[in-house]
Amino acid sequence: MTTAPYGQLPAETLAMSQATLLCDTISTLAESPVWDEKRQVLFWCDILGKTVRSAALTHGQYREWSFPSTVSSLGLCDDGDLIIACGMDIVVLDPDSGAISPLCSIPSPEDAPFRLNDGRIGPDGAFWVGTMHNVPLAQMEPRGELWRVTASGAERMQTGLTCPNGLAFSEDGSVMWQSDSIQRWIRRRVFDKSGGTFDEGVLVAQMTEETGRPDGGCLDRSGIYWSSGVSAGLINAFSPDGTHLGATAAPVPHPTMGCFGGPDFSTFFLTSHRHNMSYERLQKAPLSGGVWVIPTTTTGFAGFRFRR
């Protein structure tokens, strides 16, 4: 595990001073931003609002879809539909018609409330999604799991997680990054895209509340991993070999996940939350829960799509 001093990341890489809101809609717990390069829109979830939202860089192009349970993560399908983690179910949304169809359900323990959390489409064409104990953070137990969902069903791939998060795959499909928000680690793993498997990996970082409890993460084209430090209002950057390149202050106290998009993938979209923030803190950061548009000097790449 390598940890470099803060400040080695050029400040202009993420131009936070130029951050603006994508739209006026504020979520309670915004997560899972995914850029659709074909529609040229951003999709994201409001987990507690039980809503999927979308907006374009051109103002006025905003839409939303309501669901019966928490919607925690989503991905693009190869036919243009969305695959969505809803409660403990995996469903498919046709964003053009609004039709929702079930795909499969993920089993949960009978003695405790659980829900799906962070998810990402892998280079194997599967939807990788984690489960978590759906209780306050201090009460969560390491009973979460990571599942691989395909068009034909779901397979348990990992156990012993508390709050699985931070999934991201390299552009060539050979590397998987992952974090656990409660255990506070970040790992980099070798990924086999032909078989949909991964190795034990390398512990890249053990974070703290002060350096940024790791929430969602994404990769740029150069292989830098951008981890949202939700507890510290920071975006932490790690090089492909795991070196900590530094941290950048987010425009709000609780950034949840970033993704690259825009016409040339040089825009960084950042979701955030306002859940359980005090009145005093919200007065200081009233735009918490918004989705931010941030110019960058780096670029991302089109996300993988679910194979149906």
Tab-separated table of C-alpha atoms in Angstrom:
chain	number	residue	atom	x	y	z
A	1	MET	CA	0.000	0.000	0.000
A	2	THR	CA	1.434	3.354	-1.058
A	3	THR	CA	0.207	6.683	0.254
A	4	ALA	CA	1.694	9.859	-1.209
A	5	PRO	CA	1.481	13.306	0.393
A	6	TYR	CA	-1.465	15.481	-0.476
A	7	GLY	CA	-0.999	18.157	-3.098
A	8	GLN	CA	0.730	16.235	-5.907
A	9	LEU	CA	-2.452	16.310	-8.000
A	10	PRO	CA	-2.558	19.416	-10.230
A	11	ALA	CA	-5.362	21.655	-9.002
A	12	GLU	CA	-6.709	22.197	-12.510
A	13	THR	CA	-7.246	18.455	-13.125
A	14	LEU	CA	-10.693	18.895	-11.608
A	15	ALA	CA	-11.557	22.589	-11.936
A	16	MET	CA	-13.699	22.775	-8.796
A	17	SER	CA	-13.725	26.587	-8.920
A	18	GLN	CA	-15.757	26.271	-12.133
A	19	ALA	CA	-18.237	23.714	-10.769
A	20	THR	CA	-21.883	24.388	-11.629
A	21	LEU	CA	-25.111	22.479	-11.060
A	22	LEU	CA	-26.318	20.241	-13.883
A	23	CYS	CA	-29.947	21.063	-13.052
A	24	ASP	CA	-32.021	22.574	-10.251
A	25	THR	CA	-33.177	19.220	-8.876
A	26	ILE	CA	-31.799	18.394	-5.428
A	27	SER	CA	-31.805	14.776	-4.222
A	28	THR	CA	-31.704	13.417	-0.700
A	29	LEU	CA	-29.038	10.834	-1.588
A	30	ALA	CA	-27.832	11.147	-5.184
A	31	GLU	CA	-25.626	8.308	-6.454
A	32	SER	CA	-24.528	6.264	-9.466
A	33	PRO	CA	-24.067	8.877	-12.213
A	34	VAL	CA	-23.784	7.208	-15.626
A	35	TRP	CA	-23.215	9.109	-18.855
A	36	ASP	CA	-25.117	7.841	-21.895
A	37	GLU	CA	-22.942	8.835	-24.856
A	38	LYS	CA	-25.691	7.912	-27.343
A	39	ARG	CA	-28.417	10.073	-25.805
A	40	GLN	CA	-25.903	12.645	-24.494
A	41	VAL	CA	-27.574	12.666	-21.071
A	42	LEU	CA	-26.555	11.793	-17.526
A	43	PHE	CA	-28.592	9.262	-15.557
A	44	TRP	CA	-28.367	9.048	-11.758
A	45	CYS	CA	-30.278	7.737	-8.732
A	46	ASP	CA	-31.834	9.382	-5.720
A	47	ILE	CA	-31.625	6.344	-3.443
A	48	LEU	CA	-33.978	7.495	-0.695
A	49	GLY	CA	-36.164	9.432	-3.113
A	50	LYS	CA	-36.777	6.131	-4.961
A	51	THR	CA	-36.191	7.936	-8.227
A	52	VAL	CA	-34.019	7.692	-11.324
A	53	ARG	CA	-33.268	11.056	-12.914
A	54	SER	CA	-31.673	12.253	-16.137
A	55	ALA	CA	-30.523	15.571	-17.537
A	56	ALA	CA	-28.507	16.863	-20.469
A	57	LEU	CA	-25.875	19.563	-20.472
A	58	THR	CA	-28.457	21.652	-22.325
A	59	HIS	CA	-30.795	23.096	-19.707
A	60	GLY	CA	-34.419	22.049	-19.865
A	61	GLN	CA	-33.823	18.409	-20.772
A	62	TYR	CA	-34.711	16.825	-17.433
A	63	ARG	CA	-36.720	13.637	-16.766
A	64	GLU	CA	-37.394	11.333	-13.824
A	65	TRP	CA	-38.912	7.911	-13.127
A	66	SER	CA	-40.335	6.741	-9.766
A	67	PHE	CA	-39.892	3.284	-8.235
A	68	PRO	CA	-41.495	1.415	-5.313
A	69	SER	CA	-38.224	0.884	-3.410
A	70	THR	CA	-34.804	2.437	-2.977
A	71	VAL	CA	-32.919	2.791	-6.274
A	72	SER	CA	-29.229	2.583	-5.510
A	73	SER	CA	-27.361	2.077	-8.795
A	74	LEU	CA	-27.864	1.664	-12.510
A	75	GLY	CA	-26.132	0.847	-15.774
A	76	LEU	CA	-26.741	1.042	-19.496
A	77	CYS	CA	-27.921	-1.954	-21.519
A	78	ASP	CA	-26.687	-2.673	-25.018
A	79	ASP	CA	-30.183	-1.927	-26.395
A	80	GLY	CA	-30.441	1.469	-24.682
A	81	ASP	CA	-32.505	0.405	-21.668
A	82	LEU	CA	-31.298	0.832	-18.065
A	83	ILE	CA	-30.616	-1.952	-15.578
A	84	ILE	CA	-31.442	-0.753	-12.080
A	85	ALA	CA	-30.900	-1.973	-8.511
A	86	CYS	CA	-34.275	-1.440	-6.805
A	87	GLY	CA	-34.594	-2.662	-3.228
A	88	MET	CA	-33.305	-6.236	-3.570
A	89	ASP	CA	-34.587	-6.569	-7.129
A	90	ILE	CA	-32.882	-6.031	-10.467
A	91	VAL	CA	-35.230	-4.401	-12.952
A	92	VAL	CA	-34.958	-2.977	-16.454
A	93	LEU	CA	-36.290	0.468	-17.389
A	94	ASP	CA	-37.105	1.583	-20.925
A	95	PRO	CA	-36.471	5.319	-20.464
A	96	ASP	CA	-38.352	6.153	-23.653
A	97	SER	CA	-41.636	4.446	-22.750
A	98	GLY	CA	-41.210	4.347	-18.961
A	99	ALA	CA	-41.920	0.605	-18.916
A	100	ILE	CA	-40.300	-1.331	-16.057
A	101	SER	CA	-39.747	-5.080	-16.236
A	102	PRO	CA	-38.264	-7.448	-13.602
A	103	LEU	CA	-35.028	-9.291	-14.320
A	104	CYS	CA	-34.218	-11.127	-11.076
A	105	SER	CA	-34.167	-10.795	-7.291
A	106	ILE	CA	-31.142	-11.037	-5.010
A	107	PRO	CA	-31.743	-13.124	-1.857
A	108	SER	CA	-31.295	-11.466	1.519
A	109	PRO	CA	-31.111	-12.811	5.078
A	110	GLU	CA	-34.529	-13.308	6.610
A	111	ASP	CA	-33.533	-11.890	9.988
A	112	ALA	CA	-32.394	-8.417	8.888
A	113	PRO	CA	-33.275	-5.643	6.454
A	114	PHE	CA	-31.013	-5.484	3.403
A	115	ARG	CA	-30.869	-3.510	0.173
A	116	LEU	CA	-28.732	-3.343	-2.929
A	117	ASN	CA	-26.071	-0.632	-3.085
A	118	ASP	CA	-23.331	0.352	-5.525
A	119	GLY	CA	-23.374	-1.343	-8.925
A	120	ARG	CA	-21.465	-1.155	-12.202
A	121	ILE	CA	-21.542	-2.853	-15.588
A	122	GLY	CA	-18.326	-4.825	-16.084
A	123	PRO	CA	-16.352	-5.526	-19.253
A	124	ASP	CA	-17.887	-9.015	-19.163
A	125	GLY	CA	-21.297	-7.481	-19.915
A	126	ALA	CA	-22.622	-8.306	-16.423
A	127	PHE	CA	-24.059	-5.994	-13.764
A	128	TRP	CA	-21.928	-6.193	-10.628
A	129	VAL	CA	-23.848	-5.054	-7.548
A	130	GLY	CA	-23.398	-5.225	-3.794
A	131	THR	CA	-25.824	-5.808	-0.933
A	132	MET	CA	-25.719	-4.054	2.429
A	133	HIS	CA	-27.304	-4.231	5.867
A	134	ASN	CA	-29.955	-1.496	5.634
A	135	VAL	CA	-29.562	0.020	9.102
A	136	PRO	CA	-27.739	3.113	10.462
A	137	LEU	CA	-23.988	3.059	9.783
A	138	ALA	CA	-22.988	2.315	13.373
A	139	GLN	CA	-25.211	-0.798	13.396
A	140	MET	CA	-24.138	-2.290	10.079
A	141	GLU	CA	-22.671	-5.788	10.129
A	142	PRO	CA	-20.271	-7.333	7.566
A	143	ARG	CA	-22.958	-9.453	5.948
A	144	GLY	CA	-22.949	-7.710	2.592
A	145	GLU	CA	-22.133	-9.510	-0.635
A	146	LEU	CA	-21.106	-8.810	-4.221
A	147	TRP	CA	-23.239	-10.335	-6.973
A	148	ARG	CA	-22.728	-10.806	-10.698
A	149	VAL	CA	-25.980	-10.394	-12.603
A	150	THR	CA	-26.368	-11.580	-16.196
A	151	ALA	CA	-29.387	-11.933	-18.474
A	152	SER	CA	-29.716	-15.545	-17.299
A	153	GLY	CA	-29.491	-15.003	-13.528
A	154	ALA	CA	-27.353	-13.914	-10.576
A	155	GLU	CA	-24.280	-15.425	-8.916
A	156	ARG	CA	-22.779	-14.600	-5.512
A	157	MET	CA	-19.120	-13.626	-5.996
A	158	GLN	CA	-17.968	-12.247	-2.625
A	159	THR	CA	-19.044	-12.201	1.025
A	160	GLY	CA	-17.903	-10.441	4.220
A	161	LEU	CA	-18.574	-6.904	2.998
A	162	THR	CA	-20.231	-4.223	5.094
A	163	CYS	CA	-21.022	-1.468	2.611
A	164	PRO	CA	-19.732	-2.543	-0.841
A	165	ASN	CA	-18.897	0.468	-2.944
A	166	GLY	CA	-16.490	2.097	-5.387
A	167	LEU	CA	-16.742	-0.401	-8.254
A	168	ALA	CA	-14.882	0.711	-11.381
A	169	PHE	CA	-13.326	-1.125	-14.324
A	170	SER	CA	-10.394	-0.011	-16.474
A	171	GLU	CA	-10.993	0.817	-20.123
A	172	ASP	CA	-9.237	-2.361	-21.283
A	173	GLY	CA	-11.262	-4.441	-18.806
A	174	SER	CA	-8.249	-5.902	-16.998
A	175	VAL	CA	-8.546	-4.088	-13.651
A	176	MET	CA	-11.362	-3.786	-11.105
A	177	TRP	CA	-11.322	-1.244	-8.278
A	178	GLN	CA	-13.510	-1.699	-5.227
A	179	SER	CA	-14.063	-0.167	-1.796
A	180	ASP	CA	-15.997	-0.799	1.390
A	181	SER	CA	-17.346	2.417	2.908
A	182	ILE	CA	-17.566	1.072	6.460
A	183	GLN	CA	-14.394	-1.014	6.477
A	184	ARG	CA	-12.837	2.003	4.676
A	185	TRP	CA	-10.497	0.118	2.375
A	186	ILE	CA	-9.830	0.572	-1.323
A	187	ARG	CA	-8.541	-2.403	-3.346
A	188	ARG	CA	-7.330	-2.877	-6.901
A	189	ARG	CA	-7.864	-6.307	-8.447
A	190	VAL	CA	-6.910	-8.127	-11.642
A	191	PHE	CA	-10.121	-8.818	-13.546
A	192	ASP	CA	-10.714	-11.647	-16.022
A	193	LYS	CA	-13.294	-10.278	-18.433
A	194	SER	CA	-13.634	-13.584	-20.249
A	195	GLY	CA	-14.770	-15.422	-17.141
A	196	GLY	CA	-16.037	-12.595	-14.963
A	197	THR	CA	-13.695	-13.345	-12.073
A	198	PHE	CA	-11.139	-11.363	-10.039
A	199	ASP	CA	-8.168	-12.039	-7.790
A	200	GLU	CA	-7.540	-11.112	-4.141
A	201	GLY	CA	-5.981	-7.873	-5.319
A	202	VAL	CA	-3.867	-5.301	-3.562
A	203	LEU	CA	-4.869	-3.076	-0.646
A	204	VAL	CA	-4.357	0.400	-2.066
A	205	ALA	CA	-5.491	2.493	0.889
A	206	GLN	CA	-7.046	2.332	4.327
A	207	MET	CA	-8.940	5.593	4.604
A	208	THR	CA	-10.229	7.513	7.635
A	209	GLU	CA	-13.124	9.874	8.272
A	210	GLU	CA	-10.674	12.765	7.900
A	211	THR	CA	-9.079	11.600	4.635
A	212	GLY	CA	-12.426	10.559	3.180
A	213	ARG	CA	-14.484	7.444	3.814
A	214	PRO	CA	-14.580	5.889	0.316
A	215	ASP	CA	-17.940	6.066	-1.420
A	216	GLY	CA	-18.394	5.732	-5.191
A	217	GLY	CA	-15.414	5.698	-7.554
A	218	CYS	CA	-14.601	5.973	-11.234
A	219	LEU	CA	-11.619	5.670	-13.571
A	220	ASP	CA	-10.357	8.009	-16.243
A	221	ARG	CA	-8.679	6.953	-19.483
A	222	SER	CA	-5.188	7.124	-17.940
A	223	GLY	CA	-6.202	4.661	-15.209
A	224	ILE	CA	-6.430	7.160	-12.348
A	225	TYR	CA	-9.068	6.150	-9.808
A	226	TRP	CA	-11.232	8.965	-8.413
A	227	SER	CA	-12.727	8.086	-5.027
A	228	SER	CA	-15.415	10.246	-3.434
A	229	GLY	CA	-14.442	10.836	0.189
A	230	VAL	CA	-17.999	11.239	1.434
A	231	SER	CA	-17.091	11.989	5.058
A	232	ALA	CA	-14.516	14.694	4.308
A	233	GLY	CA	-15.801	16.605	1.281
A	234	LEU	CA	-12.859	15.370	-0.796
A	235	ILE	CA	-12.150	13.606	-4.079
A	236	ASN	CA	-9.099	11.363	-3.674
A	237	ALA	CA	-7.050	10.340	-6.706
A	238	PHE	CA	-4.967	7.161	-6.996
A	239	SER	CA	-2.589	6.283	-9.823
A	240	PRO	CA	-2.900	2.932	-11.645
A	241	ASP	CA	-0.259	1.448	-9.320
A	242	GLY	CA	-2.126	2.649	-6.231
A	243	THR	CA	-0.055	5.711	-5.365
A	244	HIS	CA	-2.136	8.385	-3.670
A	245	LEU	CA	-1.849	11.425	-5.931
A	246	GLY	CA	-3.669	13.830	-3.643
A	247	ALA	CA	-7.114	15.157	-2.872
A	248	THR	CA	-9.321	17.930	-4.193
A	249	ALA	CA	-12.040	19.655	-2.152
A	250	ALA	CA	-15.531	19.018	-3.522
A	251	PRO	CA	-18.086	21.846	-3.820
A	252	VAL	CA	-20.244	20.231	-1.085
A	253	PRO	CA	-19.489	18.383	2.167
A	254	HIS	CA	-20.677	14.945	1.049
A	255	PRO	CA	-19.671	13.934	-2.499
A	256	THR	CA	-20.925	10.439	-3.312
A	257	MET	CA	-19.705	9.417	-6.791
A	258	GLY	CA	-18.167	10.847	-9.939
A	259	CYS	CA	-18.201	9.881	-13.593
A	260	PHE	CA	-16.751	11.278	-16.803
A	261	GLY	CA	-19.007	12.325	-19.637
A	262	GLY	CA	-19.935	15.092	-22.017
A	263	PRO	CA	-19.331	15.077	-25.780
A	264	ASP	CA	-15.623	14.293	-25.397
A	265	PHE	CA	-15.689	12.758	-21.871
A	266	SER	CA	-13.777	15.717	-20.434
A	267	THR	CA	-16.536	16.678	-17.979
A	268	PHE	CA	-16.603	15.276	-14.437
A	269	PHE	CA	-20.120	14.783	-13.062
A	270	LEU	CA	-20.319	14.539	-9.278
A	271	THR	CA	-23.323	13.473	-7.204
A	272	SER	CA	-23.754	14.397	-3.533
A	273	HIS	CA	-26.126	13.919	-0.618
A	274	ARG	CA	-27.877	15.903	2.103
A	275	HIS	CA	-29.133	12.918	4.136
A	276	ASN	CA	-28.984	13.465	7.922
A	277	MET	CA	-27.334	16.887	7.544
A	278	SER	CA	-28.226	19.321	10.319
A	279	TYR	CA	-30.108	22.534	9.640
A	280	GLU	CA	-26.965	24.515	10.394
A	281	ARG	CA	-24.854	22.532	7.919
A	282	LEU	CA	-27.499	22.795	5.223
A	283	GLN	CA	-27.570	26.544	5.713
A	284	LYS	CA	-23.851	26.575	4.892
A	285	ALA	CA	-24.154	24.110	1.998
A	286	PRO	CA	-27.715	24.452	0.642
A	287	LEU	CA	-26.864	22.815	-2.694
A	288	SER	CA	-25.936	19.513	-1.053
A	289	GLY	CA	-27.732	16.751	-2.927
A	290	GLY	CA	-27.122	18.406	-6.279
A	291	VAL	CA	-25.291	17.007	-9.291
A	292	TRP	CA	-22.220	18.997	-10.232
A	293	VAL	CA	-20.614	19.633	-13.619
A	294	ILE	CA	-16.836	20.126	-13.362
A	295	PRO	CA	-14.410	20.788	-16.253
A	296	THR	CA	-11.284	18.607	-16.285
A	297	THR	CA	-7.928	18.319	-18.008
A	298	THR	CA	-8.289	14.549	-18.171
A	299	THR	CA	-10.810	12.387	-20.016
A	300	GLY	CA	-12.903	9.337	-19.313
A	301	PHE	CA	-14.374	6.721	-21.602
A	302	ALA	CA	-17.738	5.191	-22.466
A	303	GLY	CA	-19.035	2.774	-19.858
A	304	PHE	CA	-19.539	-0.908	-20.520
A	305	ARG	CA	-23.062	-2.050	-21.338
A	306	PHE	CA	-25.183	-4.880	-19.992
A	307	ARG	CA	-25.396	-7.735	-22.454
A	308	ARG	CA	-29.000	-8.901	-23.007
